[in-house]
PDB file of C-alpha atoms in Angstrom:
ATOM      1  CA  UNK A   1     -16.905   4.368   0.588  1.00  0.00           C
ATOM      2  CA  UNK A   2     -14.966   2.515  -1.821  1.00  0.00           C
ATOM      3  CA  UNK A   3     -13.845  -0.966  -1.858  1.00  0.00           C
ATOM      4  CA  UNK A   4     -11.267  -2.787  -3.674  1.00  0.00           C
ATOM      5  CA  UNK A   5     -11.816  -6.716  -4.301  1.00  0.00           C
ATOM      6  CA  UNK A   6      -9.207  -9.620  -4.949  1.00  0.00           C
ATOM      7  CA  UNK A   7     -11.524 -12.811  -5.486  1.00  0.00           C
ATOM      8  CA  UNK A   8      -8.430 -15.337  -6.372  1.00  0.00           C
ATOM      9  CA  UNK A   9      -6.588 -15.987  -2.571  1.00  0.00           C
ATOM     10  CA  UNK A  10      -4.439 -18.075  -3.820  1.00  0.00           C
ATOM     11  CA  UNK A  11      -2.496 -18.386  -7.370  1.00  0.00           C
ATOM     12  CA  UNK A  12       0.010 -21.657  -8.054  1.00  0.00           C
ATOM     13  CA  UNK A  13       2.184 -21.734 -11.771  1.00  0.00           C
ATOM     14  CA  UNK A  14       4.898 -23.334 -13.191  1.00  0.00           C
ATOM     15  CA  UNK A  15       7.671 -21.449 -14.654  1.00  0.00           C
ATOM     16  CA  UNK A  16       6.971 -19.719 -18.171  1.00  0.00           C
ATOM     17  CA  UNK A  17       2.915 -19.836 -17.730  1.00  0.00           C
ATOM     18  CA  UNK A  18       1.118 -16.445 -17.557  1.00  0.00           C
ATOM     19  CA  UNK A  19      -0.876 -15.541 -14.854  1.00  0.00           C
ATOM     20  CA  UNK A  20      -3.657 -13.101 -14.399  1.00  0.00           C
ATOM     21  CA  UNK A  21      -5.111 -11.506 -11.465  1.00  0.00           C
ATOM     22  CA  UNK A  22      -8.328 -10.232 -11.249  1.00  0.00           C
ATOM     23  CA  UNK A  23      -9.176  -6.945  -8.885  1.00  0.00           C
ATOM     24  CA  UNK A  24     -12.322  -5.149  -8.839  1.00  0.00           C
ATOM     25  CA  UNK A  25     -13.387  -2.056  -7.377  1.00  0.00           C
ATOM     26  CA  UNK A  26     -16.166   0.139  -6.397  1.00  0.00           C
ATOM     27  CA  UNK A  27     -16.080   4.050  -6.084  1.00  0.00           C
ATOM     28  CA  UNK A  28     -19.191   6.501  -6.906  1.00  0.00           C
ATOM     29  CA  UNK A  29     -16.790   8.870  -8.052  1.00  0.00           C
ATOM     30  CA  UNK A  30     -15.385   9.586 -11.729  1.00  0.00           C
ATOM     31  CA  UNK A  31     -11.727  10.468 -11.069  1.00  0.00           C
ATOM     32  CA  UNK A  32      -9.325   7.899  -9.537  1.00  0.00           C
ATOM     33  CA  UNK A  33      -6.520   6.622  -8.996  1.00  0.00           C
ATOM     34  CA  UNK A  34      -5.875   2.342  -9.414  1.00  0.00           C
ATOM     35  CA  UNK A  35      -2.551   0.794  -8.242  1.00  0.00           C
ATOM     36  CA  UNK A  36      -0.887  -2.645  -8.143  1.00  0.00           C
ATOM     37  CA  UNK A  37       1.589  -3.450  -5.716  1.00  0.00           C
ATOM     38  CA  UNK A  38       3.841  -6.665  -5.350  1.00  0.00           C
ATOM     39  CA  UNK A  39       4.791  -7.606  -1.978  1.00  0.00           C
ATOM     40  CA  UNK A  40       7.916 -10.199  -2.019  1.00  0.00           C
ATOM     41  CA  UNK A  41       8.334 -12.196   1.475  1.00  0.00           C
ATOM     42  CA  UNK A  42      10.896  -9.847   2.497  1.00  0.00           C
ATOM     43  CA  UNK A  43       7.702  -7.616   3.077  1.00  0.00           C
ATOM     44  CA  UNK A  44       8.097  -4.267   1.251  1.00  0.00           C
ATOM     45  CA  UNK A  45       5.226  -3.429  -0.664  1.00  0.00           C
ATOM     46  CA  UNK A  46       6.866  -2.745  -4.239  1.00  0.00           C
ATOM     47  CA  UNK A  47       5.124  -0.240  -6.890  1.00  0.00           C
ATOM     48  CA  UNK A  48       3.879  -2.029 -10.136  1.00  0.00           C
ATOM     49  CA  UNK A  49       2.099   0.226 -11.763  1.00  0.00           C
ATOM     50  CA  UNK A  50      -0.374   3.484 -11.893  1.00  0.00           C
ATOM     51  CA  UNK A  51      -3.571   4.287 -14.006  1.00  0.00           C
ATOM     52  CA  UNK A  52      -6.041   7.084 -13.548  1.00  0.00           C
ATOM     53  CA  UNK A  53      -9.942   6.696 -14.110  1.00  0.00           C
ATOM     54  CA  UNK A  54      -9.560   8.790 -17.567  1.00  0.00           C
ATOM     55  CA  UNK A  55      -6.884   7.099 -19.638  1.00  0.00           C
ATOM     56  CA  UNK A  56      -8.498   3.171 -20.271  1.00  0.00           C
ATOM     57  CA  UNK A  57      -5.804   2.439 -22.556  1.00  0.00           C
ATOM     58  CA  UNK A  58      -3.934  -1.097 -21.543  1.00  0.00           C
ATOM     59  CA  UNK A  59      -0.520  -1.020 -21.752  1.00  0.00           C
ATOM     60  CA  UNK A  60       2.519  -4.127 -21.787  1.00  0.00           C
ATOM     61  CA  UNK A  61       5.512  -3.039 -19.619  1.00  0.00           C
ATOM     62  CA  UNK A  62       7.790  -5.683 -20.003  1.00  0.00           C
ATOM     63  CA  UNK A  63       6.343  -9.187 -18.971  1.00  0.00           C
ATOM     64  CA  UNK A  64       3.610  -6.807 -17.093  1.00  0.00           C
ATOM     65  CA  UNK A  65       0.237  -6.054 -18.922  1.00  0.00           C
ATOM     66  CA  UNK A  66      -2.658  -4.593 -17.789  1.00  0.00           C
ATOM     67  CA  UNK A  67      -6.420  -4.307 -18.461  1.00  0.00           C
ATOM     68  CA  UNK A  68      -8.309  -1.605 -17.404  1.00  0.00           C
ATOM     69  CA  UNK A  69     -12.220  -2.094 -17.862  1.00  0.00           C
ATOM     70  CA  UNK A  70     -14.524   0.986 -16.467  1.00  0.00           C
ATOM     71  CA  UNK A  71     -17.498  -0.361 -17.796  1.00  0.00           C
ATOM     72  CA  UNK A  72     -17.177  -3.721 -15.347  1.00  0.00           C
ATOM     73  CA  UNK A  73     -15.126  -1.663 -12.678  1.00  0.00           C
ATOM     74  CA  UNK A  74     -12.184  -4.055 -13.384  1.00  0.00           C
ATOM     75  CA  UNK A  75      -8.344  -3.690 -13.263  1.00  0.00           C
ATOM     76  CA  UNK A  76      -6.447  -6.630 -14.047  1.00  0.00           C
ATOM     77  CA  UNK A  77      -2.994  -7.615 -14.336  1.00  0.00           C
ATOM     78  CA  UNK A  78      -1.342  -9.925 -15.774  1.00  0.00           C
ATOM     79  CA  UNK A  79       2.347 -11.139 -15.785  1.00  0.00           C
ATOM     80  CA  UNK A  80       4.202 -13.082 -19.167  1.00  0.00           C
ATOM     81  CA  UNK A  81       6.123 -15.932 -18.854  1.00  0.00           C
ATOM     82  CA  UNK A  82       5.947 -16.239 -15.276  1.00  0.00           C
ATOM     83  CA  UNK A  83       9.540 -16.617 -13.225  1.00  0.00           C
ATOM     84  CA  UNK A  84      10.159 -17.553  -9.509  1.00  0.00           C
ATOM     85  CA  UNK A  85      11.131 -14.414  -8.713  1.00  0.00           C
ATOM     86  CA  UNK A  86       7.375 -13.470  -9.374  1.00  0.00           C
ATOM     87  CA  UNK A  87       6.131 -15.670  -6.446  1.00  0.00           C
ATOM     88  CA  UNK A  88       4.890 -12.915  -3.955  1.00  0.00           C
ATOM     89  CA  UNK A  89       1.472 -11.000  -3.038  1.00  0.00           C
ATOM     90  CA  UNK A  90      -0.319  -8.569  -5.368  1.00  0.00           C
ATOM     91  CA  UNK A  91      -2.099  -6.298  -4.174  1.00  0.00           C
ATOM     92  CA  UNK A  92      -4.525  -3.791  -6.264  1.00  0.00           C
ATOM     93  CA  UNK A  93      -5.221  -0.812  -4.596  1.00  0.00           C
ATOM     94  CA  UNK A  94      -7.381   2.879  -5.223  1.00  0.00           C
ATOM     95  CA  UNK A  95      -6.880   6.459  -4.227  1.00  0.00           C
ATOM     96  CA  UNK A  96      -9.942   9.009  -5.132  1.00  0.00           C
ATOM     97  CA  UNK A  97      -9.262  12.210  -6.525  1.00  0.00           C
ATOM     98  CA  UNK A  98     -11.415  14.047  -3.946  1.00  0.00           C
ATOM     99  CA  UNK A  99      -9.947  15.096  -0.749  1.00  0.00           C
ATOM    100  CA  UNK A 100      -9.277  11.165  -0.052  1.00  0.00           C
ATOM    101  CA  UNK A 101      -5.241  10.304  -0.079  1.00  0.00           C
ATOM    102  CA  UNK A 102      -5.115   7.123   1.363  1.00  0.00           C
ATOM    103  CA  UNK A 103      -4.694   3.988  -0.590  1.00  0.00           C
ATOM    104  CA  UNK A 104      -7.424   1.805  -0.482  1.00  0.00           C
ATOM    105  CA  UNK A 105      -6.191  -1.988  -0.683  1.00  0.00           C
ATOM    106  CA  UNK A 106      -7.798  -5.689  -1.722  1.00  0.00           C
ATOM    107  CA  UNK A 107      -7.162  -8.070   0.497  1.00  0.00           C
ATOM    108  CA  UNK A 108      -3.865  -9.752  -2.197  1.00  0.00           C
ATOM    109  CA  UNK A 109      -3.344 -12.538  -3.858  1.00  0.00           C
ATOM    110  CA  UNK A 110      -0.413 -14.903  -3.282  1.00  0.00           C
ATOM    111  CA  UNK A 111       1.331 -15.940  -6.578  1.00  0.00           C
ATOM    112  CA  UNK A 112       3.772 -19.052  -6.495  1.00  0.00           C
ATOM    113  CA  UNK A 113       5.596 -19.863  -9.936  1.00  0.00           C
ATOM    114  CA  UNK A 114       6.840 -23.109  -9.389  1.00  0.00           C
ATOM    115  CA  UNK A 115      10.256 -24.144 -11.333  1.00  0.00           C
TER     116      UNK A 115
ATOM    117  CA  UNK B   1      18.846   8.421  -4.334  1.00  0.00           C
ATOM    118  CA  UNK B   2      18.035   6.731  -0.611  1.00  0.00           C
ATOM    119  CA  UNK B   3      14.209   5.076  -0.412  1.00  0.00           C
ATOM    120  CA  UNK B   4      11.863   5.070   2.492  1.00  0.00           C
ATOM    121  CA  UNK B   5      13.780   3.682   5.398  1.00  0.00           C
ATOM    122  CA  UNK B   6      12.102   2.510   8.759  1.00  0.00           C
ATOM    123  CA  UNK B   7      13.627   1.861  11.680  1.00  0.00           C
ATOM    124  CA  UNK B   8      13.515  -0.232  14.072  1.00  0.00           C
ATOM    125  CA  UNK B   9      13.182  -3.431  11.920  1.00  0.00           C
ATOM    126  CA  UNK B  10      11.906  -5.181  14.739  1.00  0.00           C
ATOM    127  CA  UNK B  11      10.231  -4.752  18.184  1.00  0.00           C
ATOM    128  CA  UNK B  12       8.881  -6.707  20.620  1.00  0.00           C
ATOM    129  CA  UNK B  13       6.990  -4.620  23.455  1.00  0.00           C
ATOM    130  CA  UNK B  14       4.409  -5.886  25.875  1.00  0.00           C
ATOM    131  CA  UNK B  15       1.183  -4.976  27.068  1.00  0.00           C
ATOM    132  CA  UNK B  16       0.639  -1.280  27.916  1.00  0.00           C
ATOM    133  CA  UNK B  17       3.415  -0.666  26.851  1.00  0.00           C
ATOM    134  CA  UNK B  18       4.063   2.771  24.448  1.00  0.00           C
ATOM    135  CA  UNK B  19       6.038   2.777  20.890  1.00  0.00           C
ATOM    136  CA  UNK B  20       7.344   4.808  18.663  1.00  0.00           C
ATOM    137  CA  UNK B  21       8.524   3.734  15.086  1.00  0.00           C
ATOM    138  CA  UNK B  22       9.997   6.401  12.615  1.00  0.00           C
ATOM    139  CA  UNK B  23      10.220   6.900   9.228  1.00  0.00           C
ATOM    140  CA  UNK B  24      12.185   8.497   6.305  1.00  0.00           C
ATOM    141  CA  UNK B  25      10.603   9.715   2.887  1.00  0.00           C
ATOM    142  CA  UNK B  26      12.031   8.835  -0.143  1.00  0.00           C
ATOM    143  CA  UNK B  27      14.167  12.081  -1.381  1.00  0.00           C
ATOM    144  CA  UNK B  28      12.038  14.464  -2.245  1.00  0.00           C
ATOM    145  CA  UNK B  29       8.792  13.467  -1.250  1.00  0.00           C
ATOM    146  CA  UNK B  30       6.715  15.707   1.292  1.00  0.00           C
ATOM    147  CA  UNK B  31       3.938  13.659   2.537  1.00  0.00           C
ATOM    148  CA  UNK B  32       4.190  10.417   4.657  1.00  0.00           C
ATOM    149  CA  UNK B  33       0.927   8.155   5.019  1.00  0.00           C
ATOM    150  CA  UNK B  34       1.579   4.775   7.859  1.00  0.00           C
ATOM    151  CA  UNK B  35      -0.270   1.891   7.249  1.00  0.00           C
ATOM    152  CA  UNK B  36      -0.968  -1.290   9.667  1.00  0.00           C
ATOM    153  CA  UNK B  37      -0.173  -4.929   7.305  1.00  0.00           C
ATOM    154  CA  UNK B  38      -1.842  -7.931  10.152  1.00  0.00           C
ATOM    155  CA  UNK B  39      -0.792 -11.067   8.641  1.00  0.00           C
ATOM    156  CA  UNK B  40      -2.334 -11.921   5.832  1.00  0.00           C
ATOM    157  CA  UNK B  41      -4.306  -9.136   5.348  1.00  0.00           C
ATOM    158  CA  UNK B  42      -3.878  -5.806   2.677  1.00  0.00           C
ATOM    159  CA  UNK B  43      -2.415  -2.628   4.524  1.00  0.00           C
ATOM    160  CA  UNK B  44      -5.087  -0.462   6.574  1.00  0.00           C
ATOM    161  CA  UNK B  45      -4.234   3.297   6.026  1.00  0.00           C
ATOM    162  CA  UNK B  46      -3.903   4.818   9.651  1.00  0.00           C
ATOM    163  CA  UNK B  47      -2.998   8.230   9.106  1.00  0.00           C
ATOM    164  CA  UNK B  48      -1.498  10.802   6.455  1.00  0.00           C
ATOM    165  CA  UNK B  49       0.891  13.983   7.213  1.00  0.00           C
ATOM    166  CA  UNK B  50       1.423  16.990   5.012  1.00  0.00           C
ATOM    167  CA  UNK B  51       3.293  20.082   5.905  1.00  0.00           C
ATOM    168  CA  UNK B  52       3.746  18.967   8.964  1.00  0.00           C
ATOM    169  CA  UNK B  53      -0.391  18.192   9.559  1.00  0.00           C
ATOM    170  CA  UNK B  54      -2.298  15.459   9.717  1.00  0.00           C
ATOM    171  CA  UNK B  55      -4.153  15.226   6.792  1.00  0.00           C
ATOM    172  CA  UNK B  56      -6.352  12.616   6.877  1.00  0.00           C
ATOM    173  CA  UNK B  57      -7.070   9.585   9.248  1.00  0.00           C
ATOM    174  CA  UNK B  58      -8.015   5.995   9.127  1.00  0.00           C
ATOM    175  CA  UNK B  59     -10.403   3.940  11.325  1.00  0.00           C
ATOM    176  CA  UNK B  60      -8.006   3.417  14.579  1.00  0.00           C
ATOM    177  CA  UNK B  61      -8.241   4.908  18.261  1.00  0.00           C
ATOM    178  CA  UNK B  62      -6.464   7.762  19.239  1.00  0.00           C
ATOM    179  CA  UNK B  63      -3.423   5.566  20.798  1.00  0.00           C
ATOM    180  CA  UNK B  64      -2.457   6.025  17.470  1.00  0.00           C
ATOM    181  CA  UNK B  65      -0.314   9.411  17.087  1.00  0.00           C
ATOM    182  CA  UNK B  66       2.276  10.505  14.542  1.00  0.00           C
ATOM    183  CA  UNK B  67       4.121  13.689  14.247  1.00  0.00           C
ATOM    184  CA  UNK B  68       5.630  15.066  10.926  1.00  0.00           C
ATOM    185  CA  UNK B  69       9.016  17.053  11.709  1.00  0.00           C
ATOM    186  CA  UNK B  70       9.931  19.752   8.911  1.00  0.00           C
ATOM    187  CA  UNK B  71      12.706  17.808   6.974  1.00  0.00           C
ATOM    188  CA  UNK B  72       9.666  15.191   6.199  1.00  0.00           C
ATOM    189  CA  UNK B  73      10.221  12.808   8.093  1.00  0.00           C
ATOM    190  CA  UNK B  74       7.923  11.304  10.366  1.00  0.00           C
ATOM    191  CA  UNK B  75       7.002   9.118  13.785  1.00  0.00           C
ATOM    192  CA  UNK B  76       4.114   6.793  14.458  1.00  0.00           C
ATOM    193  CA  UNK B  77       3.468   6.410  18.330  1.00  0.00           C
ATOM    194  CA  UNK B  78       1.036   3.963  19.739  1.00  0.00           C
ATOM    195  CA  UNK B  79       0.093   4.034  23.574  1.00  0.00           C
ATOM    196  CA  UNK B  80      -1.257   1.765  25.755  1.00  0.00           C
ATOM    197  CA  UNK B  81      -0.171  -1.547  23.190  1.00  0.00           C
ATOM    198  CA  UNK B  82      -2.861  -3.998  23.002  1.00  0.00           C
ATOM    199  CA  UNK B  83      -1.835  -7.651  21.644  1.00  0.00           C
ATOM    200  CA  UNK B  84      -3.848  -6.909  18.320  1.00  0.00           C
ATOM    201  CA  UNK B  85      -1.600  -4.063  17.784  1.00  0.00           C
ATOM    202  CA  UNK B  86       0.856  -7.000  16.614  1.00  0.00           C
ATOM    203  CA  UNK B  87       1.169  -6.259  12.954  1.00  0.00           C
ATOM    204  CA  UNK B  88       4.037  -4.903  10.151  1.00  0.00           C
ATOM    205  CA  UNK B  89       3.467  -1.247  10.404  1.00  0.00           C
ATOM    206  CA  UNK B  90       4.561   0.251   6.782  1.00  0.00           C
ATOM    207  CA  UNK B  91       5.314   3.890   6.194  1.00  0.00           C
ATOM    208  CA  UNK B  92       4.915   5.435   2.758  1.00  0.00           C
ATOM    209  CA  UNK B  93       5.991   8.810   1.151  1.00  0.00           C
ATOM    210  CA  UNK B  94       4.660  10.429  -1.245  1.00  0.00           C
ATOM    211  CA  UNK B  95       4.719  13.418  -3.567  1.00  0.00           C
ATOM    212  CA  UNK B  96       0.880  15.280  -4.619  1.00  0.00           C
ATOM    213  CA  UNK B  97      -1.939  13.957  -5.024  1.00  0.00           C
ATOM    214  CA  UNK B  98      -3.021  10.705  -6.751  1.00  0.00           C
ATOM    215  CA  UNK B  99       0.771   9.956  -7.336  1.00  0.00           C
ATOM    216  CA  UNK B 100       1.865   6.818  -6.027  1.00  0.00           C
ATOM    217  CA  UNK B 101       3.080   5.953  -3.023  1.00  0.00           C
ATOM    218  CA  UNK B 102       6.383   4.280  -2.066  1.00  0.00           C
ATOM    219  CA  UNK B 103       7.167   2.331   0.819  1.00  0.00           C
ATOM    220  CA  UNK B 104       9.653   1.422   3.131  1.00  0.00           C
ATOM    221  CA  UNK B 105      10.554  -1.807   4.234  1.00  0.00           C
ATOM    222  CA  UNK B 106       8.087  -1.879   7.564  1.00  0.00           C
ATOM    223  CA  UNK B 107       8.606  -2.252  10.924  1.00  0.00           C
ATOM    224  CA  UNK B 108       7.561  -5.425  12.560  1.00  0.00           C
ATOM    225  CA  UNK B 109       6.013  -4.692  16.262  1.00  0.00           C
ATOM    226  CA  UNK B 110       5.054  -7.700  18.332  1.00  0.00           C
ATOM    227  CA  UNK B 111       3.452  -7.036  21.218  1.00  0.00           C
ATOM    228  CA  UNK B 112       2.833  -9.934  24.262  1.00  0.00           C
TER     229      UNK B 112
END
């Protein structure tokens, strides 16, 4: 079965700093699917971003950056210049590519940007 | 172009009790997946419907229920409540296979 890990619980910034969140993940199969998802106190879980097992090129959207590893099974994000509107819980989750739809998610990490 | 909507927003039920939450897909989106969010924890998938089907299910009793109607949308009913049923139930829709999945704004059930 797969399992998605979020070692950091907690996450505290000032305004402007980056922060980086580490997720890790374990699958025995080749295709999949990795997700992060922000989840603002209001309590909807908000789509980040979306990479698949075959394309390891990071990408910068915005102040959002990524790091996809598939040698160390990591997938890390990272936000620029942090704002208090980023304050909220990220969550990186996985969907396999084999008959298995369900997102799989770590347990989140709670980011608070201080001003 | 409307999102997922949930309704209620809130509930409070007691023991034994039976519940039914419902959700909306985002427009165009043909497959609805409900997760259970207890505080402080990630979602745990529940349950997935396709073509009006349930397509694949999570690790929870069969109190759990849902029913996909054929405009998409879709209803979660638990039975019998128990108190660790008390959670933010979150519906999702979706649109193939791998794509990701968007979610409403959850329905808060407390149960006592």
């Amino acid at each position: 079965a797969q399992k998605v890990t979020q070692a950091q619980t907690e996450i505290s910034v000032v305004e402007k700093e980056d922060v980086t969140l580490d997720c890790v993940y374990e699958t025995r199969d080749t295709t999949y699917y990795l997700f992060w998802y922000k989840q603002p106190p209001s309590g909807e879980l908000v789509f980040l971003i979306r990479r698949n097992s075959f394309d390891e090129q990071n990408e910068i959207s915005g102040r959002y950056s990524w790091n996809f590893q598939k040698s160390t099974s990591s997938f890390n994000f990272t936000i620029t210049a942090s704002q208090v509107v980023d304050s909220a819980v990220y969550f990186c989750a996985l969907i396999l590519d084999s008959n298995d739809y369900k997102l799989s998610f770590g347990a989140g990490t709670t980011v608070t940007v201080r001003a | 172009d409307a999102g997922v909507t949930q309704s209620p927003t809130h509930l409070i039920k007691t023991r034994g009790q039976q519940v039914t939450l419902r959700c909306s897909p985002k427009s165009g989106h043909d497959t609805v997946s409900w997760y259970q969010q207890a505080l402080g924890q990630g979602p745990q998938f529940i349950f997935q419907y396709y073509e009006e089907e349930e397509r694949q299910r999570g690790n929870f009793p069969d109190r759990f229920s849902g029913h996909q109607f054929p405009n998409y949308s879709s209803e979660l009913n638990v039975n019998a409540l128990l108190l660790g049923d008390s959670a933010l139930y979150l519906c999702a829709s979706s649109l193939g296979e791998g794509n990701e999945q968007f979610f409403g704004p959850g329905t808060r059930l407390t149960v006592l």
